[in-house]
Amino acid sequence: MTDPVADSVAGLLQSLGENRLAWDGDRLLARVLDCTLAQLRAFPERVVDTERLSQWRALVDRRAAGEPYAYLVGEQEFWSLTLAVGPGVLIPRGDSELLVEAALARIDSRVSGWVADVGTGSANLALALASERPRLTLLGIEASAPALAWAKLNCRRHRLKNICLIRARGLATIPERSLQALISNPPYIVEGDPDLDPATLRFEPSSALFAAESGLSLLRELAIEGLRVLKPGGWLLLEHGWTQGAAVLELLRSHGYGECRTLLDLASRPRVTLGQRQS
Ligand SMILES: C[S@@+](CC[C@H](N)C(=O)[O-])C[C@H]1O[C@@H](n2cnc3c(N)ncnc32)[C@H](O)[C@@H]1O
């Protein structure tokens, strides 16, 4: 970014030219000035002091280099929650709210018991469900130590009593027939996928993204393990890529789950597949 020539809000934003939106110039300036976007726009003549100007310039430079906005400001909204995020953990995507909606539609608010979230990351899914279903206890399972540290921070901040976290790979430590539901947004991207956003690849942890066997390895493991850890009648709910709906549906059917269905996201793409453990 070239040095801004003006030090008013309007001058700084104009200095970004056509990159203003793509580089989140307005949102970052509002953050640095500790005001809302509406306040920023209402007072374009406001003068920005040199200290804040250099803070803003440093953030815009990082944004222009591709760093995600959520990492720059250290937080991301998900469901009704503000979550702390940063390097080492996947930034929760709005798409994953479909998985929360699907779980809420199948777990009655009077039901108590355990629900596991494999690959909990920032604990976005587990916290969303824990906040909506106080009678359930959510168990967030995460293999990566840096990601688990973010999950712990978010659990402390949201002060929910019905959630706990463990560091583990998969479900080996979970007792048989102990879960009301098993949810997961596991890594499911095929390495070399040309559709993957280059910024995601550069900044977010690869252990959160990629899986072997055409992206299906952990999805398959969860379908198999789900039969052991779910109570009869318990639900398995899996997020997956939009090209994987048919394969995951077949996976669940072939392992004997009932009531199998694939749900579409707002763009009408198949993104969540679920099934119920039979007796
Ligand atoms: C796609 S991210 C999802 C994170 C979060 N649940 C979300 O929806 O944003 C997948 C997460 O699974 C974790 N992970 C990968 N393999 C795992 C395994 N075998 N057991 C537990 N966690 C695993 C990764 O470290 C990563 O945090």
Short mmCIF file of C-alpha atoms and ligand atoms in Angstrom, two decimals:
data_model
loop_
_atom_site.label_atom_id
_atom_site.label_comp_id
_atom_site.label_asym_id
_atom_site.label_seq_id
_atom_site.Cartn_x
_atom_site.Cartn_y
_atom_site.Cartn_z
CA MET A 1 0.00 0.00 0.00
CA THR A 2 1.31 3.50 -0.81
CA ASP A 3 1.67 6.03 2.02
CA PRO A 4 -1.64 7.78 2.57
CA VAL A 5 -1.40 11.49 1.83
CA ALA A 6 -4.30 12.52 4.03
CA ASP A 7 -4.98 11.84 7.67
CA SER A 8 -8.75 12.29 7.76
CA VAL A 9 -10.97 9.20 7.75
CA ALA A 10 -12.19 10.07 4.24
CA GLY A 11 -8.65 10.71 2.96
CA LEU A 12 -7.30 7.44 4.37
CA LEU A 13 -10.11 5.40 2.87
CA GLN A 14 -9.83 7.15 -0.49
CA SER A 15 -6.11 6.35 -0.50
CA LEU A 16 -7.01 2.63 -0.88
CA GLY A 17 -8.81 3.33 -4.17
CA GLU A 18 -10.56 0.31 -5.61
CA ASN A 19 -8.96 -1.99 -3.00
CA ARG A 20 -10.89 -0.34 -0.16
CA LEU A 21 -13.50 -3.10 0.10
CA ALA A 22 -11.25 -6.06 -0.69
CA TRP A 23 -8.76 -4.97 1.98
CA ASP A 24 -11.48 -4.26 4.58
CA GLY A 25 -10.18 -0.70 4.90
CA ASP A 26 -13.35 0.65 6.56
CA ARG A 27 -13.83 -2.22 9.00
CA LEU A 28 -10.17 -2.10 10.05
CA LEU A 29 -10.24 1.69 10.52
CA ALA A 30 -13.37 1.45 12.67
CA ARG A 31 -11.56 -1.19 14.80
CA VAL A 32 -8.46 0.95 15.21
CA LEU A 33 -10.56 4.01 16.12
CA ASP A 34 -12.72 1.89 18.43
CA CYS A 35 -15.95 3.06 16.83
CA THR A 36 -18.75 1.53 14.75
CA LEU A 37 -18.86 1.61 10.96
CA ALA A 38 -21.86 3.96 11.20
CA GLN A 39 -19.84 6.38 13.36
CA LEU A 40 -16.90 6.14 10.95
CA ARG A 41 -19.16 7.06 8.03
CA ALA A 42 -20.95 9.82 9.94
CA PHE A 43 -17.68 11.70 10.62
CA PRO A 44 -15.50 11.40 7.49
CA GLU A 45 -13.63 14.58 8.44
CA ARG A 46 -12.38 13.05 11.73
CA VAL A 47 -8.59 13.36 11.96
CA VAL A 48 -6.68 10.14 12.66
CA ASP A 49 -3.58 10.60 14.83
CA THR A 50 -0.24 9.23 13.61
CA GLU A 51 -0.14 6.32 16.06
CA ARG A 52 -3.52 4.97 14.94
CA LEU A 53 -2.73 5.76 11.36
CA SER A 54 0.34 3.53 11.45
CA GLN A 55 -1.63 0.78 13.26
CA TRP A 56 -4.25 0.89 10.52
CA ARG A 57 -1.65 0.98 7.77
CA ALA A 58 0.08 -2.13 9.21
CA LEU A 59 -3.24 -4.01 9.36
CA VAL A 60 -4.22 -3.05 5.81
CA ASP A 61 -0.79 -4.15 4.55
CA ARG A 62 -1.29 -7.57 6.16
CA ARG A 63 -4.83 -7.79 4.74
CA ALA A 64 -3.55 -6.84 1.29
CA ALA A 65 -1.04 -9.71 1.60
CA GLY A 66 -3.97 -12.12 2.05
CA GLU A 67 -4.12 -12.59 5.83
CA PRO A 68 -7.73 -13.33 6.84
CA TYR A 69 -9.64 -10.46 8.48
CA ALA A 70 -10.61 -12.74 11.39
CA TYR A 71 -6.95 -13.41 12.24
CA LEU A 72 -6.15 -9.67 12.08
CA VAL A 73 -8.86 -8.73 14.56
CA GLY A 74 -8.62 -12.00 16.54
CA GLU A 75 -12.29 -12.93 16.40
CA GLN A 76 -15.09 -14.37 14.30
CA GLU A 77 -18.86 -14.43 14.75
CA PHE A 78 -20.51 -17.85 14.66
CA TRP A 79 -24.14 -18.58 15.55
CA SER A 80 -24.81 -16.09 18.36
CA LEU A 81 -21.23 -16.20 19.64
CA THR A 82 -18.09 -14.14 19.22
CA LEU A 83 -15.16 -16.56 19.10
CA ALA A 84 -11.46 -15.90 19.55
CA VAL A 85 -9.43 -17.15 16.58
CA GLY A 86 -5.89 -16.84 15.29
CA PRO A 87 -3.12 -18.80 13.59
CA GLY A 88 -3.39 -22.50 14.41
CA VAL A 89 -7.17 -22.82 14.24
CA LEU A 90 -9.64 -22.90 11.36
CA ILE A 91 -11.81 -19.77 11.13
CA PRO A 92 -15.42 -20.94 11.63
CA ARG A 93 -17.44 -20.60 8.42
CA GLY A 94 -21.06 -19.46 8.30
CA ASP A 95 -21.81 -22.61 6.24
CA SER A 96 -21.23 -24.75 9.34
CA GLU A 97 -24.31 -23.24 11.00
CA LEU A 98 -26.27 -25.73 8.86
CA LEU A 99 -24.79 -28.52 11.00
CA VAL A 100 -25.92 -26.76 14.20
CA GLU A 101 -29.44 -26.26 12.80
CA ALA A 102 -29.62 -29.92 11.75
CA ALA A 103 -28.51 -31.11 15.20
CA LEU A 104 -30.98 -28.83 17.00
CA ALA A 105 -33.80 -30.10 14.81
CA ARG A 106 -33.04 -33.68 15.92
CA ILE A 107 -32.15 -33.29 19.59
CA ASP A 108 -35.13 -32.31 21.68
CA SER A 109 -34.45 -29.64 24.32
CA ARG A 110 -35.62 -32.06 27.08
CA VAL A 111 -32.99 -34.66 26.22
CA SER A 112 -29.91 -34.90 28.44
CA GLY A 113 -26.70 -36.84 27.79
CA TRP A 114 -23.47 -36.53 25.86
CA VAL A 115 -22.78 -35.17 22.38
CA ALA A 116 -19.26 -35.35 20.92
CA ASP A 117 -17.80 -32.90 18.39
CA VAL A 118 -14.80 -34.47 16.66
CA GLY A 119 -12.28 -31.89 15.41
CA THR A 120 -13.74 -29.14 17.53
CA GLY A 121 -11.27 -26.45 16.37
CA SER A 122 -12.36 -23.15 17.95
CA ALA A 123 -15.22 -25.09 19.66
CA ASN A 124 -17.70 -23.18 17.49
CA LEU A 125 -20.08 -26.11 16.91
CA ALA A 126 -19.81 -27.44 20.46
CA LEU A 127 -20.37 -24.00 22.04
CA ALA A 128 -23.32 -23.24 19.75
CA LEU A 129 -25.02 -26.52 20.71
CA ALA A 130 -24.10 -26.17 24.39
CA SER A 131 -25.64 -22.69 24.45
CA GLU A 132 -28.89 -23.90 22.84
CA ARG A 133 -29.21 -27.22 24.72
CA PRO A 134 -28.22 -26.68 28.38
CA ARG A 135 -29.24 -30.23 29.33
CA LEU A 136 -26.68 -31.77 27.00
CA THR A 137 -22.98 -32.05 27.80
CA LEU A 138 -20.75 -31.31 24.82
CA LEU A 139 -17.41 -33.04 24.49
CA GLY A 140 -15.04 -31.26 22.09
CA ILE A 141 -12.35 -33.60 20.77
CA GLU A 142 -9.34 -32.08 19.04
CA ALA A 143 -6.06 -33.58 17.82
CA SER A 144 -4.12 -30.31 17.39
CA ALA A 145 -2.64 -28.64 20.48
CA PRO A 146 -2.75 -25.08 19.04
CA ALA A 147 -6.39 -25.51 17.98
CA LEU A 148 -7.28 -26.93 21.40
CA ALA A 149 -5.75 -23.85 23.06
CA TRP A 150 -8.18 -21.63 21.09
CA ALA A 151 -11.08 -23.92 22.04
CA LYS A 152 -10.14 -23.63 25.73
CA LEU A 153 -9.97 -19.84 25.49
CA ASN A 154 -13.44 -19.74 23.92
CA CYS A 155 -14.90 -22.06 26.55
CA ARG A 156 -13.47 -19.87 29.34
CA ARG A 157 -14.87 -16.73 27.71
CA HIS A 158 -18.36 -18.12 27.22
CA ARG A 159 -18.52 -19.65 30.70
CA LEU A 160 -20.83 -22.52 29.75
CA LYS A 161 -20.82 -25.31 32.31
CA ASN A 162 -21.99 -28.03 29.91
CA ILE A 163 -18.90 -28.34 27.73
CA CYS A 164 -15.56 -30.04 28.16
CA LEU A 165 -12.57 -30.58 25.89
CA ILE A 166 -10.05 -33.33 25.38
CA ARG A 167 -7.00 -33.68 23.20
CA ALA A 168 -7.39 -36.91 21.23
CA ARG A 169 -7.32 -38.26 17.71
CA GLY A 170 -10.70 -39.77 16.87
CA LEU A 171 -13.04 -41.56 19.23
CA ALA A 172 -10.92 -44.40 20.67
CA THR A 173 -11.33 -43.16 24.27
CA ILE A 174 -15.12 -42.81 24.07
CA PRO A 175 -17.15 -45.63 25.67
CA GLU A 176 -19.57 -47.76 23.67
CA ARG A 177 -23.15 -46.54 23.28
CA SER A 178 -22.47 -43.39 25.31
CA LEU A 179 -23.49 -40.57 22.91
CA GLN A 180 -26.84 -39.03 22.02
CA ALA A 181 -25.23 -37.55 18.93
CA LEU A 182 -21.89 -37.29 17.17
CA ILE A 183 -21.20 -34.19 15.11
CA SER A 184 -18.17 -33.28 13.06
CA ASN A 185 -16.85 -30.86 10.49
CA PRO A 186 -13.71 -32.89 9.79
CA PRO A 187 -10.94 -32.17 7.29
CA TYR A 188 -12.37 -33.25 3.91
CA ILE A 189 -10.49 -31.37 1.19
CA VAL A 190 -8.41 -33.25 -1.37
CA GLU A 191 -4.84 -31.99 -1.52
CA GLY A 192 -4.30 -29.94 -4.67
CA ASP A 193 -8.01 -28.99 -4.95
CA PRO A 194 -7.99 -26.10 -7.45
CA ASP A 195 -11.10 -24.54 -5.85
CA LEU A 196 -9.36 -23.98 -2.49
CA ASP A 197 -8.87 -20.28 -1.72
CA PRO A 198 -5.08 -19.63 -1.80
CA ALA A 199 -5.36 -17.47 1.37
CA THR A 200 -6.93 -20.42 3.24
CA LEU A 201 -4.07 -22.63 2.11
CA ARG A 202 -1.44 -20.10 3.17
CA PHE A 203 -2.79 -19.04 6.53
CA GLU A 204 -5.04 -21.73 7.99
CA PRO A 205 -3.69 -25.04 9.37
CA SER A 206 -3.41 -27.78 6.75
CA SER A 207 -4.32 -30.38 9.42
CA ALA A 208 -7.78 -28.76 9.51
CA LEU A 209 -8.23 -28.95 5.74
CA PHE A 210 -6.93 -32.07 4.04
CA ALA A 211 -7.92 -35.72 4.21
CA ALA A 212 -6.83 -38.79 2.24
CA GLU A 213 -9.05 -41.13 0.19
CA SER A 214 -10.62 -38.34 -1.91
CA GLY A 215 -11.17 -36.36 1.28
CA LEU A 216 -13.29 -39.11 2.84
CA SER A 217 -10.88 -40.80 5.28
CA LEU A 218 -12.07 -39.17 8.52
CA LEU A 219 -15.70 -39.13 7.36
CA ARG A 220 -15.44 -42.91 6.86
CA GLU A 221 -13.78 -43.39 10.26
CA LEU A 222 -16.59 -41.42 11.93
CA ALA A 223 -19.28 -43.47 10.17
CA ILE A 224 -17.66 -46.68 11.45
CA GLU A 225 -16.89 -45.43 14.97
CA GLY A 226 -20.34 -43.85 15.25
CA LEU A 227 -21.87 -47.34 15.27
CA ARG A 228 -19.84 -48.14 18.39
CA VAL A 229 -20.19 -44.90 20.39
CA LEU A 230 -23.76 -43.80 19.56
CA LYS A 231 -26.69 -44.97 21.64
CA PRO A 232 -29.43 -46.69 19.61
CA GLY A 233 -31.43 -43.84 18.09
CA GLY A 234 -28.45 -41.48 18.33
CA TRP A 235 -27.63 -39.19 15.40
CA LEU A 236 -24.47 -38.88 13.32
CA LEU A 237 -24.22 -35.48 11.59
CA LEU A 238 -21.32 -34.77 9.23
CA GLU A 239 -20.30 -31.68 7.29
CA HIS A 240 -18.55 -32.36 3.97
CA GLY A 241 -17.59 -30.74 0.68
CA TRP A 242 -20.31 -29.99 -1.86
CA THR A 243 -19.09 -32.71 -4.22
CA GLN A 244 -19.09 -35.40 -1.50
CA GLY A 245 -22.82 -35.60 -0.65
CA ALA A 246 -23.57 -38.78 -2.61
CA ALA A 247 -20.46 -40.57 -1.31
CA VAL A 248 -21.17 -39.72 2.34
CA LEU A 249 -24.85 -40.67 1.97
CA GLU A 250 -23.81 -44.03 0.55
CA LEU A 251 -21.26 -44.43 3.36
CA LEU A 252 -23.93 -43.99 6.03
CA ARG A 253 -26.47 -46.21 4.26
CA SER A 254 -23.95 -48.98 3.68
CA HIS A 255 -23.05 -48.97 7.39
CA GLY A 256 -26.69 -49.46 8.34
CA TYR A 257 -27.70 -45.99 9.54
CA GLY A 258 -31.39 -45.17 9.16
CA GLU A 259 -33.19 -41.94 8.23
CA CYS A 260 -30.21 -40.95 6.07
CA ARG A 261 -30.42 -37.59 4.31
CA THR A 262 -28.23 -34.93 2.82
CA LEU A 263 -29.04 -31.27 3.56
CA LEU A 264 -28.39 -28.34 1.24
CA ASP A 265 -26.77 -25.04 2.19
CA LEU A 266 -28.15 -21.61 1.22
CA ALA A 267 -26.54 -21.97 -2.19
CA SER A 268 -28.42 -25.30 -2.66
CA ARG A 269 -25.24 -27.36 -2.40
CA PRO A 270 -25.17 -30.67 -0.45
CA ARG A 271 -23.09 -29.90 2.69
CA VAL A 272 -24.38 -31.98 5.63
CA THR A 273 -25.27 -35.67 5.68
CA LEU A 274 -26.86 -37.36 8.66
CA GLY A 275 -28.15 -40.71 9.78
CA GLN A 276 -29.56 -42.41 12.87
CA ARG A 277 -28.07 -45.42 14.56
CA GLN A 278 -30.56 -48.26 14.57
CA SER A 279 -31.02 -50.57 17.58
C1 LIG B 1 -12.34 -28.46 9.34
S1 LIG B 1 -11.67 -28.19 10.94
C2 LIG B 1 -13.18 -27.85 11.83
C3 LIG B 1 -13.00 -26.99 13.04
C4 LIG B 1 -14.33 -26.55 13.66
N1 LIG B 1 -15.10 -27.67 14.14
C5 LIG B 1 -15.15 -25.74 12.68
O1 LIG B 1 -16.25 -26.16 12.31
O2 LIG B 1 -14.68 -24.67 12.27
C6 LIG B 1 -11.22 -29.82 11.42
C7 LIG B 1 -10.57 -29.93 12.80
O3 LIG B 1 -10.36 -31.33 13.06
C8 LIG B 1 -9.11 -31.51 13.70
N2 LIG B 1 -8.75 -32.92 13.44
C9 LIG B 1 -8.26 -33.46 12.30
N3 LIG B 1 -8.17 -34.80 12.43
C10 LIG B 1 -8.63 -35.11 13.67
C11 LIG B 1 -8.81 -36.33 14.40
N4 LIG B 1 -8.50 -37.52 13.86
N5 LIG B 1 -9.30 -36.27 15.66
C12 LIG B 1 -9.62 -35.09 16.22
N6 LIG B 1 -9.46 -33.90 15.59
C13 LIG B 1 -9.00 -33.91 14.33
C14 LIG B 1 -8.22 -30.45 13.06
O4 LIG B 1 -7.10 -30.15 13.86
C15 LIG B 1 -9.21 -29.28 12.94
O5 LIG B 1 -9.20 -28.48 14.09
#
